[in-house]
mmCIF file of C-alpha atoms in Angstrom:
data_model
loop_
_atom_site.group_PDB
_atom_site.id
_atom_site.type_symbol
_atom_site.label_atom_id
_atom_site.label_comp_id
_atom_site.label_asym_id
_atom_site.label_seq_id
_atom_site.Cartn_x
_atom_site.Cartn_y
_atom_site.Cartn_z
ATOM 1 C CA PRO A 284 -164.004 71.292 -10.209
ATOM 2 C CA ALA A 285 -163.239 72.030 -13.736
ATOM 3 C CA MET A 286 -160.734 74.889 -14.018
ATOM 4 C CA THR A 287 -160.955 77.429 -17.240
ATOM 5 C CA PRO A 288 -157.891 79.221 -18.694
ATOM 6 C CA LEU A 289 -157.366 82.327 -16.902
ATOM 7 C CA VAL A 290 -154.722 83.832 -18.847
ATOM 8 C CA GLY A 291 -155.062 87.565 -19.165
ATOM 9 C CA LEU A 292 -157.009 88.396 -16.077
ATOM 10 C CA ARG A 293 -155.829 90.618 -13.374
ATOM 11 C CA ARG A 294 -154.271 89.161 -10.484
ATOM 12 C CA SER A 295 -156.875 90.567 -8.158
ATOM 13 C CA THR A 296 -159.696 89.154 -10.604
ATOM 14 C CA LEU A 297 -157.607 85.596 -10.613
ATOM 15 C CA ASN A 298 -157.534 85.532 -6.907
ATOM 16 C CA LYS A 299 -161.276 86.407 -6.608
ATOM 17 C CA LEU A 300 -162.480 83.415 -9.021
ATOM 18 C CA ARG A 301 -159.966 81.227 -7.247
ATOM 19 C CA GLY A 302 -161.483 82.179 -3.907
ATOM 20 C CA ARG A 303 -164.843 81.547 -5.209
ATOM 21 C CA ALA A 304 -164.054 78.145 -6.473
ATOM 22 C CA VAL A 305 -162.626 77.160 -2.918
ATOM 23 C CA GLU A 306 -165.788 78.534 -0.957
ATOM 24 C CA HIS A 307 -167.942 76.593 -3.633
ATOM 25 C CA LEU A 308 -166.158 73.292 -3.015
ATOM 26 C CA THR A 309 -166.093 74.076 0.975
ATOM 27 C CA ARG A 310 -169.940 74.526 0.770
ATOM 28 C CA GLN A 311 -170.453 71.370 -1.178
ATOM 29 C CA VAL A 312 -168.535 69.434 1.239
ATOM 30 C CA THR A 313 -170.277 70.752 4.135
ATOM 31 C CA TRP A 314 -173.509 70.356 2.818
ATOM 32 C CA LEU A 315 -172.744 66.585 2.289
ATOM 33 C CA ILE A 316 -171.441 66.255 5.937
ATOM 34 C CA ASP A 317 -174.033 68.070 7.344
ATOM 35 C CA ARG A 318 -176.932 66.165 5.650
ATOM 36 C CA ALA A 319 -175.171 62.691 6.396
ATOM 37 C CA ALA A 320 -174.993 63.562 9.854
ATOM 38 C CA LYS A 321 -178.715 63.778 10.381
ATOM 39 C CA ALA A 322 -180.657 60.799 11.170
ATOM 40 C CA ASP A 323 -183.625 61.022 8.951
ATOM 41 C CA ASP A 324 -181.866 62.320 6.044
ATOM 42 C CA ALA A 325 -181.508 59.956 3.029
ATOM 43 C CA LEU A 326 -177.732 60.343 3.203
ATOM 44 C CA SER A 327 -177.616 59.266 6.796
ATOM 45 C CA GLY A 328 -175.516 55.810 6.779
ATOM 46 C CA ARG A 329 -174.470 56.089 3.149
ATOM 47 C CA VAL A 330 -171.471 58.676 3.858
ATOM 48 C CA ASN A 331 -169.047 58.183 6.496
ATOM 49 C CA ILE A 332 -168.392 61.612 8.041
ATOM 50 C CA LYS A 333 -165.448 60.372 9.760
ATOM 51 C CA GLN A 334 -163.648 59.388 6.593
ATOM 52 C CA VAL A 335 -164.276 62.280 4.144
ATOM 53 C CA ALA A 336 -161.362 62.414 1.477
ATOM 54 C CA LEU A 337 -160.788 64.935 -1.329
ATOM 55 C CA VAL A 338 -158.845 64.390 -4.470
ATOM 56 C CA GLY A 339 -157.802 67.084 -6.934
ATOM 57 C CA HIS A 340 -155.701 67.041 -9.850
ATOM 58 C CA SER A 341 -153.558 70.248 -11.067
ATOM 59 C CA ALA A 342 -155.245 73.310 -9.924
ATOM 60 C CA GLY A 343 -157.881 71.080 -8.670
ATOM 61 C CA ALA A 344 -155.304 69.807 -5.963
ATOM 62 C CA ALA A 345 -154.949 73.412 -5.006
ATOM 63 C CA LEU A 346 -158.599 73.734 -4.562
ATOM 64 C CA CYS A 347 -158.813 70.671 -2.301
ATOM 65 C CA PHE A 348 -155.875 71.663 -0.201
ATOM 66 C CA GLU A 349 -157.236 74.953 0.506
ATOM 67 C CA ALA A 350 -160.897 73.727 1.142
ATOM 68 C CA ALA A 351 -159.241 71.199 3.585
ATOM 69 C CA CYS A 352 -157.874 74.138 5.469
ATOM 70 C CA LEU A 353 -160.885 76.023 5.854
ATOM 71 C CA LEU A 354 -162.801 72.717 6.658
ATOM 72 C CA LYS A 355 -160.196 72.064 9.514
ATOM 73 C CA GLY A 356 -161.032 68.212 10.884
ATOM 74 C CA ARG A 357 -164.065 67.712 8.753
ATOM 75 C CA VAL A 358 -161.695 66.397 5.947
ATOM 76 C CA ASN A 359 -159.478 63.435 6.899
ATOM 77 C CA ALA A 360 -157.340 62.704 3.980
ATOM 78 C CA VAL A 361 -156.279 64.920 0.832
ATOM 79 C CA ALA A 362 -154.854 63.395 -2.504
ATOM 80 C CA LEU A 363 -153.132 65.976 -4.747
ATOM 81 C CA LEU A 364 -152.424 64.609 -7.907
ATOM 82 C CA ASP A 365 -149.547 66.576 -9.591
ATOM 83 C CA ALA A 366 -150.739 69.691 -8.014
ATOM 84 C CA VAL A 367 -150.051 73.088 -9.334
ATOM 85 C CA PRO A 368 -150.637 75.292 -6.330
ATOM 86 C CA TRP A 369 -151.209 79.280 -6.703
ATOM 87 C CA GLN A 370 -149.260 81.647 -4.297
ATOM 88 C CA ARG A 371 -152.439 81.798 -2.143
ATOM 89 C CA THR A 372 -152.366 77.889 -1.559
ATOM 90 C CA ILE A 373 -148.537 78.244 -0.658
ATOM 91 C CA ASP A 374 -149.668 80.864 1.820
ATOM 92 C CA ALA A 375 -152.540 78.614 3.172
ATOM 93 C CA ALA A 376 -149.958 75.723 3.656
ATOM 94 C CA GLN A 377 -147.482 77.891 5.794
ATOM 95 C CA HIS A 378 -150.636 79.163 7.926
ATOM 96 C CA ASN A 379 -151.594 75.589 8.581
ATOM 97 C CA ALA A 380 -148.264 73.987 8.663
ATOM 98 C CA THR A 381 -149.733 72.203 11.705
ATOM 99 C CA LEU A 382 -152.750 70.509 10.148
ATOM 100 C CA PRO A 383 -153.845 67.762 12.596
ATOM 101 C CA GLU A 384 -152.250 64.572 12.465
ATOM 102 C CA SER A 385 -155.611 62.945 11.776
ATOM 103 C CA VAL A 386 -155.441 64.715 8.214
ATOM 104 C CA SER A 387 -153.371 62.293 5.857
ATOM 105 C CA ILE A 388 -152.090 64.086 2.877
ATOM 106 C CA CYS A 389 -150.379 62.405 -0.051
ATOM 107 C CA SER A 390 -148.746 64.168 -3.130
ATOM 108 C CA PHE A 391 -148.524 62.283 -6.470
ATOM 109 C CA ARG A 392 -146.131 63.919 -8.662
ATOM 110 C CA ALA A 393 -144.778 63.731 -12.227
ATOM 111 C CA PRO A 394 -141.035 64.826 -12.922
ATOM 112 C CA LYS A 395 -140.515 68.533 -13.265
ATOM 113 C CA SER A 396 -142.148 69.995 -16.639
ATOM 114 C CA LEU A 397 -143.776 73.265 -17.917
ATOM 115 C CA TYR A 398 -147.198 71.673 -17.121
ATOM 116 C CA ASN A 399 -146.698 71.278 -13.440
ATOM 117 C CA LEU A 400 -144.677 74.384 -12.994
ATOM 118 C CA ASN A 401 -141.429 72.652 -12.358
ATOM 119 C CA SER A 402 -143.196 70.365 -9.919
ATOM 120 C CA ALA A 403 -144.433 73.192 -7.873
ATOM 121 C CA GLY A 404 -146.332 70.651 -5.642
ATOM 122 C CA LEU A 405 -142.745 70.372 -3.919
ATOM 123 C CA LYS A 406 -143.278 73.777 -2.836
ATOM 124 C CA LEU A 407 -146.644 73.149 -1.236
ATOM 125 C CA MET A 408 -145.583 70.042 0.717
ATOM 126 C CA SER A 409 -142.320 71.697 1.905
ATOM 127 C CA CYS A 410 -144.546 73.838 3.870
ATOM 128 C CA ILE A 411 -146.319 71.052 5.900
ATOM 129 C CA ASN A 412 -144.963 69.116 8.793
ATOM 130 C CA GLY A 413 -145.627 65.884 10.410
ATOM 131 C CA GLU A 414 -145.504 62.130 9.698
ATOM 132 C CA HIS A 415 -148.884 62.187 8.244
ATOM 133 C CA ILE A 416 -147.538 63.591 5.124
ATOM 134 C CA ARG A 417 -146.496 61.367 1.885
ATOM 135 C CA ASP A 418 -144.673 62.254 -1.337
ATOM 136 C CA VAL A 419 -144.552 59.764 -4.288
ATOM 137 C CA LEU A 420 -142.774 60.834 -7.436
ATOM 138 C CA VAL A 421 -143.644 58.683 -10.322
ATOM 139 C CA HIS A 422 -140.723 58.570 -12.510
ATOM 140 C CA ASN A 423 -142.211 57.854 -15.956
ATOM 141 C CA ALA A 424 -145.358 59.672 -15.360
ATOM 142 C CA ARG A 425 -146.523 62.980 -17.180
ATOM 143 C CA HIS A 426 -149.008 65.640 -15.998
ATOM 144 C CA GLY A 427 -152.020 64.314 -17.667
ATOM 145 C CA ASP A 428 -151.533 60.747 -16.578
ATOM 146 C CA PHE A 429 -153.011 61.500 -13.392
ATOM 147 C CA SER A 430 -156.460 62.487 -14.449
ATOM 148 C CA PRO A 431 -158.497 59.345 -15.424
ATOM 149 C CA SER A 432 -160.586 61.246 -18.008
ATOM 150 C CA LEU A 433 -157.858 62.420 -20.217
ATOM 151 C CA GLY A 434 -156.862 60.330 -23.099
ATOM 152 C CA GLN A 435 -160.001 58.114 -23.488
ATOM 153 C CA THR A 436 -159.613 57.844 -27.256
ATOM 154 C CA HIS A 437 -156.563 56.868 -29.268
ATOM 155 C CA LEU A 438 -156.910 60.584 -30.780
ATOM 156 C CA THR A 439 -156.692 62.346 -27.688
ATOM 157 C CA SER A 440 -153.960 59.904 -26.306
ATOM 158 C CA ALA A 441 -151.697 60.726 -29.285
ATOM 159 C CA LEU A 442 -152.182 64.312 -28.877
ATOM 160 C CA LEU A 443 -151.624 64.288 -25.223
ATOM 161 C CA ARG A 444 -148.267 62.364 -26.131
ATOM 162 C CA LEU A 445 -147.503 64.901 -28.696
ATOM 163 C CA LEU A 446 -147.948 67.959 -26.191
ATOM 164 C CA ARG A 447 -146.071 65.872 -23.655
ATOM 165 C CA LEU A 448 -148.946 65.818 -21.383
ATOM 166 C CA GLN A 449 -149.226 61.983 -21.350
ATOM 167 C CA SER A 450 -146.423 59.511 -21.034
ATOM 168 C CA ARG A 451 -145.427 57.107 -23.917
ATOM 169 C CA ASP A 452 -144.977 54.428 -21.324
ATOM 170 C CA PRO A 453 -148.317 52.575 -21.407
ATOM 171 C CA ALA A 454 -148.124 51.410 -17.810
ATOM 172 C CA ALA A 455 -147.531 55.099 -16.319
ATOM 173 C CA LYS A 456 -151.279 56.150 -16.246
ATOM 174 C CA ASP A 457 -152.342 53.014 -14.708
ATOM 175 C CA GLU A 458 -149.712 53.110 -12.175
ATOM 176 C CA CYS A 459 -150.667 56.931 -11.164
ATOM 177 C CA ILE A 460 -154.459 55.745 -10.891
ATOM 178 C CA ASP A 461 -153.352 52.648 -8.976
ATOM 179 C CA LEU A 462 -151.265 54.601 -6.414
ATOM 180 C CA CYS A 463 -154.094 56.891 -5.776
ATOM 181 C CA ILE A 464 -156.623 54.110 -5.228
ATOM 182 C CA CYS A 465 -154.321 52.222 -3.001
ATOM 183 C CA PHE A 466 -153.692 55.581 -0.735
ATOM 184 C CA LEU A 467 -157.505 56.090 -0.478
ATOM 185 C CA GLU A 468 -158.032 52.207 0.075
ATOM 186 C CA ALA A 469 -155.558 52.519 2.886
ATOM 187 C CA PHE A 470 -157.182 55.584 4.253
ATOM 188 C CA ARG A 471 -160.717 53.762 4.486
ATOM 189 C CA LYS A 472 -158.943 50.976 6.116
ATOM 190 C CA GLY A 473 -157.194 53.473 8.638
ATOM 191 C CA ASP A 474 -153.948 51.647 8.180
ATOM 192 C CA PHE A 475 -151.078 52.891 5.746
ATOM 193 C CA ALA A 476 -148.642 50.111 6.491
ATOM 194 C CA ASN A 477 -149.487 48.139 3.119
ATOM 195 C CA PHE A 478 -149.686 51.546 1.008
ATOM 196 C CA ASP A 479 -145.983 52.262 2.564
ATOM 197 C CA ALA A 480 -144.686 49.056 1.742
ATOM 198 C CA TYR A 481 -146.477 48.980 -1.890
ATOM 199 C CA CYS A 482 -144.457 52.521 -2.547
ATOM 200 C CA ARG A 483 -141.158 51.182 -1.036
ATOM 201 C CA THR A 484 -141.447 48.084 -3.511
ATOM 202 C CA LYS A 485 -142.075 50.565 -6.321
ATOM 203 C CA GLY A 486 -139.026 52.483 -5.324
ATOM 204 C CA ARG A 487 -136.872 49.300 -5.539
ATOM 205 C CA GLU A 488 -138.006 48.819 -8.751
ATOM 206 C CA ASP A 489 -137.072 52.389 -9.645
ATOM 207 C CA ARG A 490 -140.651 53.150 -10.681
ATOM 208 C CA VAL A 491 -141.311 55.883 -8.027
ATOM 209 C CA PHE A 492 -139.462 57.901 -5.211
ATOM 210 C CA PHE A 493 -141.295 57.598 -2.056
ATOM 211 C CA VAL A 494 -140.908 60.177 1.185
ATOM 212 C CA LYS A 495 -142.803 59.911 4.492
ATOM 213 C CA GLY A 496 -142.731 62.536 6.796
ATOM 214 C CA ARG A 497 -140.519 65.673 6.228
ATOM 215 C CA LEU A 498 -139.011 66.159 2.894
ATOM 216 C CA PRO A 499 -135.409 65.633 2.796
ATOM 217 C CA LYS A 500 -133.573 69.049 2.413
ATOM 218 C CA GLU A 501 -131.801 68.154 -1.049
ATOM 219 C CA LEU A 502 -135.607 67.944 -2.131
ATOM 220 C CA LEU A 503 -136.552 71.393 -0.757
ATOM 221 C CA PRO A 504 -137.253 73.985 -3.126
ATOM 222 C CA THR A 505 -134.844 77.276 -2.761
ATOM 223 C CA SER A 506 -137.759 79.481 -3.184
ATOM 224 C CA LEU A 507 -141.463 79.604 -2.510
ATOM 225 C CA SER A 508 -142.068 82.318 -5.143
ATOM 226 C CA LEU A 509 -144.269 81.098 -8.168
ATOM 227 C CA PRO A 510 -144.611 82.449 -11.638
ATOM 228 C CA ALA A 511 -146.762 85.861 -11.552
ATOM 229 C CA LEU A 512 -149.716 84.117 -13.302
ATOM 230 C CA PHE A 513 -150.002 81.789 -10.151
ATOM 231 C CA ARG A 514 -149.733 84.558 -7.572
#
């Protein structure tokens, strides 16, 4: 879902708007799964209800994670693209630290910057346990590189690079999208061995830093509190 600037609103109003967005996404996914489960529905056979994945960028990643928590076992994979979680998202992660092993979660991150709240996605991932989680730091990426719709023209690309939202490395954006597609393809096949091997190869080339399972202590944030605007 598209997120509009929310600066200047009261915290209670912000949380209501965020809650509505999560509920809206949850209803959409539920509607799709319920229809696909009916034998006489036009969507029957077109959607595999045992392989439902949510993909979100920035604040959209927060929406996807919270929706997955509400939908429990109905969502089987979540791809977080340089997530910018809210405090309520962190709280949801703490309350759902034991999400089913059947839910594969992968966080793709850019290095710390203002746009990703100094890699606030780490705060989210540090609350989740299990071997079903993965964290991929793409060294040369910027926050905007994880969105296919950003930078479609030379003018917008130049502006995004000026704002440091897009990398000057021409391969960075393609690499971010390729990694996400590779993860989703591995999820579709039910085998993450090739994805893990691909990430480790990228790691040896010093393109990414890849962690599977619980994050090592040196990566864990010292505090789970977020700036006031995101609480």
